[in-house]
CSV table of C-alpha atoms (C1' of nucleotides) in Angstrom, one decimal:
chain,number,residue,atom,x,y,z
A,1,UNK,CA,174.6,87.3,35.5
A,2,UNK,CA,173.1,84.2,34.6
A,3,UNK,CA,171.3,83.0,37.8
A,4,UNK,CA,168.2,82.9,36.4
A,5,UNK,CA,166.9,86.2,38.2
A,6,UNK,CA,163.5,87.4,36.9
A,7,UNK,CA,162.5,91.5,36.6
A,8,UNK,CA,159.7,91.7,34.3
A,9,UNK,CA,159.9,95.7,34.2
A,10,UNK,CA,162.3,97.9,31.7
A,11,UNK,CA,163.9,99.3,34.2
A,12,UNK,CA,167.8,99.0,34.8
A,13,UNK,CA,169.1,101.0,37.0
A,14,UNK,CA,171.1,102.9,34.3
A,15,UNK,CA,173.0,106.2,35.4
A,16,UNK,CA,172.8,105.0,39.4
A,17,UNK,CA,176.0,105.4,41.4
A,18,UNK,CA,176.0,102.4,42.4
A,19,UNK,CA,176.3,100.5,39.2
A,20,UNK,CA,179.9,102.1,39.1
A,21,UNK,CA,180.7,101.7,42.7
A,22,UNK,CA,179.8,97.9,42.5
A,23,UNK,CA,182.4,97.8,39.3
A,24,UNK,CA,185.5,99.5,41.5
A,25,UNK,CA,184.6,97.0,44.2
A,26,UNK,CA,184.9,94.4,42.1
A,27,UNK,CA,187.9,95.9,40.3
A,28,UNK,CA,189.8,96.1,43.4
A,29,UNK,CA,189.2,92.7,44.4
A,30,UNK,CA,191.1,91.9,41.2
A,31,UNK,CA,193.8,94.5,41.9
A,32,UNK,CA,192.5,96.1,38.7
A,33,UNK,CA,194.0,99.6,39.0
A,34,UNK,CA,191.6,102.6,38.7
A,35,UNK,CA,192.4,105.3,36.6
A,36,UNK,CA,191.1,108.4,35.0
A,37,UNK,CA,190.1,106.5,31.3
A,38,UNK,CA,188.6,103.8,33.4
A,39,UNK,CA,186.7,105.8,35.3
A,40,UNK,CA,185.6,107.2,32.5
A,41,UNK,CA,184.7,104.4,30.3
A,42,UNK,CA,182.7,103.2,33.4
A,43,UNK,CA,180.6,106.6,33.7
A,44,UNK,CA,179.3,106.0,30.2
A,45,UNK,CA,178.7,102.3,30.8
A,46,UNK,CA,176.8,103.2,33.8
A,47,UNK,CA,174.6,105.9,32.1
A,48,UNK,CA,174.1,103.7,28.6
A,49,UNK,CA,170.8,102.5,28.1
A,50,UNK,CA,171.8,99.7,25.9
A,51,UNK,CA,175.2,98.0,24.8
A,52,UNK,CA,177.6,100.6,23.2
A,53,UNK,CA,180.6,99.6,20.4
A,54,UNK,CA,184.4,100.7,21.7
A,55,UNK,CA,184.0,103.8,19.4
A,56,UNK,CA,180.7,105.1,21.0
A,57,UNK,CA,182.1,104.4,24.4
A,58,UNK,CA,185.6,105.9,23.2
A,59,UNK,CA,183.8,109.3,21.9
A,60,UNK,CA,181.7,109.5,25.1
A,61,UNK,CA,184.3,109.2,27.4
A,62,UNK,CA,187.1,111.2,25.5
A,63,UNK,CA,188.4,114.0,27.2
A,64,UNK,CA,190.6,114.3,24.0
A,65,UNK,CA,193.7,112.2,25.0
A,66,UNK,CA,192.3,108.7,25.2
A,67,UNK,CA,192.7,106.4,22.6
A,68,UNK,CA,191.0,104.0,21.1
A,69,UNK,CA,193.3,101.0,22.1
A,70,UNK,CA,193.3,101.9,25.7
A,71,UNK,CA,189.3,101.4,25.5
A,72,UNK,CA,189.7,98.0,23.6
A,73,UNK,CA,191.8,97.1,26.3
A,74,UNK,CA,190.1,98.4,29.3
A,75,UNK,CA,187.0,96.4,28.0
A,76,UNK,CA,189.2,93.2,27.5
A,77,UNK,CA,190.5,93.9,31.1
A,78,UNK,CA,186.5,94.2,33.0
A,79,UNK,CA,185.3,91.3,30.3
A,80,UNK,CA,187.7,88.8,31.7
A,81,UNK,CA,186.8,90.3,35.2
A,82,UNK,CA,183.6,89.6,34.5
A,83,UNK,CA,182.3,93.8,35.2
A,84,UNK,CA,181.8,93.8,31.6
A,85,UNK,CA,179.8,91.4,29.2
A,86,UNK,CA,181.1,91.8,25.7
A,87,UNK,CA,178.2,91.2,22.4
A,88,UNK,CA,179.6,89.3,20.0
A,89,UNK,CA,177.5,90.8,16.5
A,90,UNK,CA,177.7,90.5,13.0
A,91,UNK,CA,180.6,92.2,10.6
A,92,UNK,CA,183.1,91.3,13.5
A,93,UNK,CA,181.7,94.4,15.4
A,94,UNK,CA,180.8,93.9,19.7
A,95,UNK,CA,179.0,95.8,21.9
A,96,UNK,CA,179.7,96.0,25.5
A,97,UNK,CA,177.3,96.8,28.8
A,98,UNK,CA,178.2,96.6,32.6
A,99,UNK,CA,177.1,93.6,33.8
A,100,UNK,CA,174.1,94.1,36.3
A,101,UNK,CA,173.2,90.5,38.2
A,102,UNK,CA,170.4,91.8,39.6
A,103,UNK,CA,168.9,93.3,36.4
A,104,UNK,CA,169.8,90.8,33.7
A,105,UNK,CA,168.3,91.4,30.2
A,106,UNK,CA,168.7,91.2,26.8
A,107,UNK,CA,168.2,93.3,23.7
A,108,UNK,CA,166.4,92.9,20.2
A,109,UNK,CA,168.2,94.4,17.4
A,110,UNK,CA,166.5,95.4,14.2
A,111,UNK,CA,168.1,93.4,11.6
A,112,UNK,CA,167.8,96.5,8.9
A,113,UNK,CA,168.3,99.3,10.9
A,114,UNK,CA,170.7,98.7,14.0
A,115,UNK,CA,167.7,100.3,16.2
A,116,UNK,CA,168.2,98.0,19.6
A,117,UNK,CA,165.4,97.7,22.5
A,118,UNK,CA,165.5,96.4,25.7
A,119,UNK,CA,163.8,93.2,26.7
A,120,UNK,CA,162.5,92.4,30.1
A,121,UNK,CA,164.3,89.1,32.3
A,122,UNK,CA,165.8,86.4,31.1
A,123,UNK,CA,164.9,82.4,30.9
A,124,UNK,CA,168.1,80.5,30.7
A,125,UNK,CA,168.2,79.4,34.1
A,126,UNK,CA,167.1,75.7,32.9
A,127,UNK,CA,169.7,75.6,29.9
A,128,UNK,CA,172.4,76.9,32.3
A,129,UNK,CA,171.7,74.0,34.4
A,130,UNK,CA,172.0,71.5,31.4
A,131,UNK,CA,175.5,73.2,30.9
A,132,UNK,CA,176.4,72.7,34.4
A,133,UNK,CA,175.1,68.9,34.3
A,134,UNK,CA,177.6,68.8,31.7
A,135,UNK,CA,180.4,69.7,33.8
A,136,UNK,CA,180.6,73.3,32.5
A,137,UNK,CA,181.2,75.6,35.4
A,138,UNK,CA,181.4,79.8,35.9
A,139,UNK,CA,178.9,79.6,33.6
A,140,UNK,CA,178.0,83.2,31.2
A,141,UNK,CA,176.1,83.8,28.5
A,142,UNK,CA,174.9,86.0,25.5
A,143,UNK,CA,171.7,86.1,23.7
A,144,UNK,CA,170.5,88.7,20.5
A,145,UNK,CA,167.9,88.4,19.4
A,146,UNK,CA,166.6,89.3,15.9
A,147,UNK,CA,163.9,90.8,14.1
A,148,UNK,CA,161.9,93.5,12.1
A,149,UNK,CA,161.3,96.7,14.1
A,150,UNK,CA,158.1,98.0,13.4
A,151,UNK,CA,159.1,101.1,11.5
A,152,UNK,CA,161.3,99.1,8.9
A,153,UNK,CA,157.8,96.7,8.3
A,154,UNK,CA,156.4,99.8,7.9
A,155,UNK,CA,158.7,101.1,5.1
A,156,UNK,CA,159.3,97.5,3.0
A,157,UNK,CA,155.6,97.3,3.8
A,158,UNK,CA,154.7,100.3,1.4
A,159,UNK,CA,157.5,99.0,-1.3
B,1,UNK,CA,163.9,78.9,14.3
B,2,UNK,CA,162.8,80.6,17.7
B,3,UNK,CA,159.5,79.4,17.6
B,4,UNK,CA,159.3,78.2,21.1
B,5,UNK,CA,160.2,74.4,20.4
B,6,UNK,CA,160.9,72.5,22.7
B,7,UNK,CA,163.3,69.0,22.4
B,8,UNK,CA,165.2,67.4,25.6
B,9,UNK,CA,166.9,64.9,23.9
B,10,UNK,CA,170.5,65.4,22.2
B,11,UNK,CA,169.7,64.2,19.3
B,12,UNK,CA,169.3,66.6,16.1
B,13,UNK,CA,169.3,64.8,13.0
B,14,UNK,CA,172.6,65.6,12.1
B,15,UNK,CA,173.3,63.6,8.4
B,16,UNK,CA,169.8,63.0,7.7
B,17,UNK,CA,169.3,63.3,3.9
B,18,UNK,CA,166.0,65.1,4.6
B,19,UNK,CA,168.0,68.2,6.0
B,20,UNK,CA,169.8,68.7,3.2
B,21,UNK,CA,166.5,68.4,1.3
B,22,UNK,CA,164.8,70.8,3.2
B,23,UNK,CA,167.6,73.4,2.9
B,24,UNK,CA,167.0,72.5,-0.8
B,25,UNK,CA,163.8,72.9,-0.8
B,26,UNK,CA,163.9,76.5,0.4
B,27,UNK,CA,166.4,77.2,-1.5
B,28,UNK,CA,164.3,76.8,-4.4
B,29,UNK,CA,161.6,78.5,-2.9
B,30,UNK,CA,163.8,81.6,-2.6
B,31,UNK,CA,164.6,81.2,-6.5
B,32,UNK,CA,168.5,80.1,-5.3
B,33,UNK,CA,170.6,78.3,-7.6
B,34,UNK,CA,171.6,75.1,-6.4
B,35,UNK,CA,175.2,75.0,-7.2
B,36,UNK,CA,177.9,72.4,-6.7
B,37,UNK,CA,179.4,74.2,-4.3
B,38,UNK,CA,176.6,74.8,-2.2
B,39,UNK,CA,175.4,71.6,-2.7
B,40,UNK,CA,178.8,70.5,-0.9
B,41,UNK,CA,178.4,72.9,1.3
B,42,UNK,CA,175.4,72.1,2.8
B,43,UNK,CA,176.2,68.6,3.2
B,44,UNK,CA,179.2,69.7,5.5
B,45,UNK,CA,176.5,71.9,7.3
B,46,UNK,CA,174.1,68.9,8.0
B,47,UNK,CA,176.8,66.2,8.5
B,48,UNK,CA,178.2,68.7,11.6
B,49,UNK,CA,177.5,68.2,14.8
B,50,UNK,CA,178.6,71.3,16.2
B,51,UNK,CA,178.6,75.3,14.3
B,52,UNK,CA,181.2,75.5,11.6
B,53,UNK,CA,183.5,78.5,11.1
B,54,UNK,CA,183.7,79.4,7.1
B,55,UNK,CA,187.4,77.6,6.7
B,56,UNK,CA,186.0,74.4,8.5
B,57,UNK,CA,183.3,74.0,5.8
B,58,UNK,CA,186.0,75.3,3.0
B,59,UNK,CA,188.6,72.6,3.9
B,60,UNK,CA,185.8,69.9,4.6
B,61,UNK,CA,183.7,71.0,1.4
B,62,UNK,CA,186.3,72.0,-1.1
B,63,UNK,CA,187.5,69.6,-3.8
B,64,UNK,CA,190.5,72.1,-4.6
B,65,UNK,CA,188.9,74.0,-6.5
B,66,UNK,CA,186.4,75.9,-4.5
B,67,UNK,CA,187.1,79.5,-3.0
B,68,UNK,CA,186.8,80.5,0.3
B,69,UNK,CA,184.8,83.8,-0.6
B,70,UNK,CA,182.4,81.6,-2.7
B,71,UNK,CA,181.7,79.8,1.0
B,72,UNK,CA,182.0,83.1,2.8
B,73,UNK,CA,179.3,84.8,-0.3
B,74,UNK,CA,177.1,81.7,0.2
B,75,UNK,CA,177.0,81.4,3.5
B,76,UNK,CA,175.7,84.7,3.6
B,77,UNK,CA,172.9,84.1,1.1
B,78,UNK,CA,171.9,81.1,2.9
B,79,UNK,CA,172.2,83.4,6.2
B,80,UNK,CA,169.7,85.6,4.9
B,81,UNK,CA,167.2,82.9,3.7
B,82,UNK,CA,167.1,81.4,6.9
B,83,UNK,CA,168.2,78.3,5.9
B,84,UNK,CA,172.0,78.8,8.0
B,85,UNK,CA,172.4,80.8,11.3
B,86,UNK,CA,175.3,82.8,11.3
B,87,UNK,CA,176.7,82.5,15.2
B,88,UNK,CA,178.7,85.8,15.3
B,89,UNK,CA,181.6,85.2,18.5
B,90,UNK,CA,184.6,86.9,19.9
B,91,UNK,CA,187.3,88.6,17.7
B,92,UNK,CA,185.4,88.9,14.8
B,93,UNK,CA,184.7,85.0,13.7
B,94,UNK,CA,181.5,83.3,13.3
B,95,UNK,CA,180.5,80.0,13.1
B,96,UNK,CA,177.2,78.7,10.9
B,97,UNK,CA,175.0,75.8,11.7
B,98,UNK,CA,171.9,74.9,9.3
B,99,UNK,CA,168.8,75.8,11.0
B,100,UNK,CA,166.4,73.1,12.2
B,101,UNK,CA,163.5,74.5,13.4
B,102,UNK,CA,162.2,71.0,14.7
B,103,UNK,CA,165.5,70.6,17.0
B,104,UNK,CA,166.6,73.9,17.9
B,105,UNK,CA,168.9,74.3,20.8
B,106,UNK,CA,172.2,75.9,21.7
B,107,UNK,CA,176.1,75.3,22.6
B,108,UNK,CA,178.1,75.9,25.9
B,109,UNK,CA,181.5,77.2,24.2
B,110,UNK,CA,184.7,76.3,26.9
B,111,UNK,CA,186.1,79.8,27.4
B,112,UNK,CA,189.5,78.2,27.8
B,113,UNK,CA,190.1,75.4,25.1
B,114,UNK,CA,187.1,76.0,22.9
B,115,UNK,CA,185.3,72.5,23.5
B,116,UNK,CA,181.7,73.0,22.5
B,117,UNK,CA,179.1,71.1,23.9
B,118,UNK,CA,175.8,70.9,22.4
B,119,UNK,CA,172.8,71.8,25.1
B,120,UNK,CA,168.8,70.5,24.6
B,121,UNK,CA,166.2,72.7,23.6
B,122,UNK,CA,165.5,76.1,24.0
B,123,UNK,CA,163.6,78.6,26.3
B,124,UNK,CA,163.3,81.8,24.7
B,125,UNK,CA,160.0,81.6,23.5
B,126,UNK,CA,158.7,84.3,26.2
B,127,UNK,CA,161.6,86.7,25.3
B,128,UNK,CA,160.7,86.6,21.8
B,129,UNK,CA,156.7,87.2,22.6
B,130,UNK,CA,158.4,90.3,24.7
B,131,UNK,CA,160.3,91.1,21.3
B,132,UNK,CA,156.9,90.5,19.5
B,133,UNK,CA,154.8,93.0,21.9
B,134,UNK,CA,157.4,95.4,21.0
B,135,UNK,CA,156.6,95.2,17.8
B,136,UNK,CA,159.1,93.5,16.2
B,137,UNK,CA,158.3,90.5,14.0
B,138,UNK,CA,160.7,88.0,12.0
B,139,UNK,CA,162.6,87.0,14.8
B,140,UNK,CA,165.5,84.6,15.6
B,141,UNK,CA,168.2,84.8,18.2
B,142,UNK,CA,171.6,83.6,19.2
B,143,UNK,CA,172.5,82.2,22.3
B,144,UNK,CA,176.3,81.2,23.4
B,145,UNK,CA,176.9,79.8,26.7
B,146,UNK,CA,180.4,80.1,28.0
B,147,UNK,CA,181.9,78.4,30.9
B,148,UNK,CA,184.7,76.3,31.7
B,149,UNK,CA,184.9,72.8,30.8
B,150,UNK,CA,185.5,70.1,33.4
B,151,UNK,CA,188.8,69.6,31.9
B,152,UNK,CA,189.6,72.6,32.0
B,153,UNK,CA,188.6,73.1,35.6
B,154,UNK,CA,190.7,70.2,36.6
B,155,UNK,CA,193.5,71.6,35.1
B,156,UNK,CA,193.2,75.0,36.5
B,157,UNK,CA,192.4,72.8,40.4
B,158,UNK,CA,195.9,71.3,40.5
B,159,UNK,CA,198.0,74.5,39.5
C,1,DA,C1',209.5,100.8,43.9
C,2,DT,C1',207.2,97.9,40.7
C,3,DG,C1',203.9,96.0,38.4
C,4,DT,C1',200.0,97.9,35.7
C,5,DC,C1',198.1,100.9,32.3
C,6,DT,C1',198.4,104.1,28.5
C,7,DG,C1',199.6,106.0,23.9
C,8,DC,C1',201.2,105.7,19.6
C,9,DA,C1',202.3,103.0,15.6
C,10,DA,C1',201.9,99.1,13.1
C,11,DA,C1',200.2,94.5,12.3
C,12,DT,C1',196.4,90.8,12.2
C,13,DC,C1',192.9,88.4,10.6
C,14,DC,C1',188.3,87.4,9.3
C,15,DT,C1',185.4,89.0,6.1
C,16,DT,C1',183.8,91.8,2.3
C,17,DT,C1',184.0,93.9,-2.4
C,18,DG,C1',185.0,94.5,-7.6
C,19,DC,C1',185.1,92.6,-11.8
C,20,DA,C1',185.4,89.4,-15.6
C,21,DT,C1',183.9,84.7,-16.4
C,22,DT,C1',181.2,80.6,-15.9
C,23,DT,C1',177.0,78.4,-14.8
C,24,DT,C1',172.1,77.6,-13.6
C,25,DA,C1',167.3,77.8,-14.8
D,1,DT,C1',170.1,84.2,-22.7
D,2,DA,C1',169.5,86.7,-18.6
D,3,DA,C1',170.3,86.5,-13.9
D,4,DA,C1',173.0,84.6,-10.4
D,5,DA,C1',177.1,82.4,-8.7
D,6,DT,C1',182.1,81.7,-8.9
D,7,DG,C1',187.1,82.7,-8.7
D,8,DC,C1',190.8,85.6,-8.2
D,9,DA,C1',192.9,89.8,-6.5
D,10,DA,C1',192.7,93.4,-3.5
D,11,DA,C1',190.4,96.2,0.0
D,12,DG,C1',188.2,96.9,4.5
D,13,DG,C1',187.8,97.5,9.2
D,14,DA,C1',187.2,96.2,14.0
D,15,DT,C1',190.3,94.5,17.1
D,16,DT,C1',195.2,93.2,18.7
D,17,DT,C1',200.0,93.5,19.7
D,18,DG,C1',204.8,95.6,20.7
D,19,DC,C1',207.1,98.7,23.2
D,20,DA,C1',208.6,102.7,25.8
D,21,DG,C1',207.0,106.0,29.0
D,22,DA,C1',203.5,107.3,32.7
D,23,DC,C1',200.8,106.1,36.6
D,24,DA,C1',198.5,103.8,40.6
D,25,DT,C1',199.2,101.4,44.8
DNA sequence: ATGTCTGCAAATCCTTTGCATTTTA
DNA sequence: TAAAATGCAAAGGATTTGCAGACAT
């Protein structure tokens, strides 16, 4: 992430093998071992279509027996590695999405109803560069962005 | 905030009285009582040079007597009037910076030690026109930058 | 075989909420 | 004086930690 690359469509690349098969490559470079609720948690990464909380991922990839912890942890384990970028929001909560270099983006979220769209590319390549002037190196980042869907306006609009 | 300004200086006006005035200002706009303790508060928030978490602006702001859910309730009515962005980050804590819309810019956050670093400007005024087309309206954003400091790095070299 | 990961239980810690009282406008 | 803000006490809730057993390599 973060290298400036461009992609002006909406398109991510969501649900593709590859997206997991890029993860386990990268997972055994790290001698991260692979196992069944990693696997798992990955699937559901790689077929979400915008940044899911621990619970979501943990409902969507429970086959019953995995628990919660094990996804917090699992997430911890591919943030650090870098497979994972973690979103910091409000109320302490975080959403996490597989990182994809090649099709970095960001989301809106609607401020007064959690609904979250996708936006297209990403223009920090000249602020990462300040950063790295400064010294600052392996450089990541997260942006939200905020606003007023257009169905909320509608509602506090006829108030 | 978010308006596309641009500013490649470091300087932001920290401890100007006008900031303070301008928070003010709004705050009467908004029909906000102007309290002692925000009053305090807010000078903390424009002496800072860097986002404040809510106990750095209790300890620096408090004469004793003043609670740390008063600064935790205030902050999140000045949140909402857009007079302080709330920076959500990693394991549930946030950090709040008053907003200037004439010098908005960003941080790069040491993953390591926690050094933050303040970064010029800002480039997201063609993600929020994407945001816009998308109907959404009222926008702001957050941006963290994490990377590790040169310290840090030098450390990390000779291990 | 051994270092890693998982489950379960319990703890953390920042932040939020309830309510009676004080304060601002 | 009516609405809003404060203080104190207690709750909330996402995330973390400890530890023993299970598993991947």
């Amino acid at each position: 992430m973060s290298q400036g690359h461009r992609h002006d469509d909406d398109c991510c690349g969501e649900g593709s093998p590859d997206r997991i098969g890029n993860a386990l490559l990268k997972m055994k470079e790290k001698a991260m071992r692979i196992t069944k609720p990693r696997k798992a948690m990955l699937k559901v990464l790689a077929m979400a279509t915008r940044p899911l909380s621990a619970e979501e991922i943990h409902a969507q990839a429970g086959d019953g027996t995995l628990d919660l912890v094990t996804v917090y942890r699992s997430l911890g384990a591919l943030d650090e590695a870098g497979i994972v970028q973690r979103h910091p929001l409000e109320r302490g909560r975080s959403l996490y999405a597989l990182v994809s270099p090649n099709h970095h983006h960001h989301h809106v979220i609607c401020r007064r109803c959690g609904r979250i769209d996708r936006l297209p590319g990403c223009d920090n390549a000249r602020i990462e560069s300040a950063a790295r002037s400064k010294g600052y190196s392996d450089l990541t980042h997260i942006m939200e962005i905020y606003g007023i869907c257009p169905d909320c306006a509608n509602h506090s609009a006829h108030a």
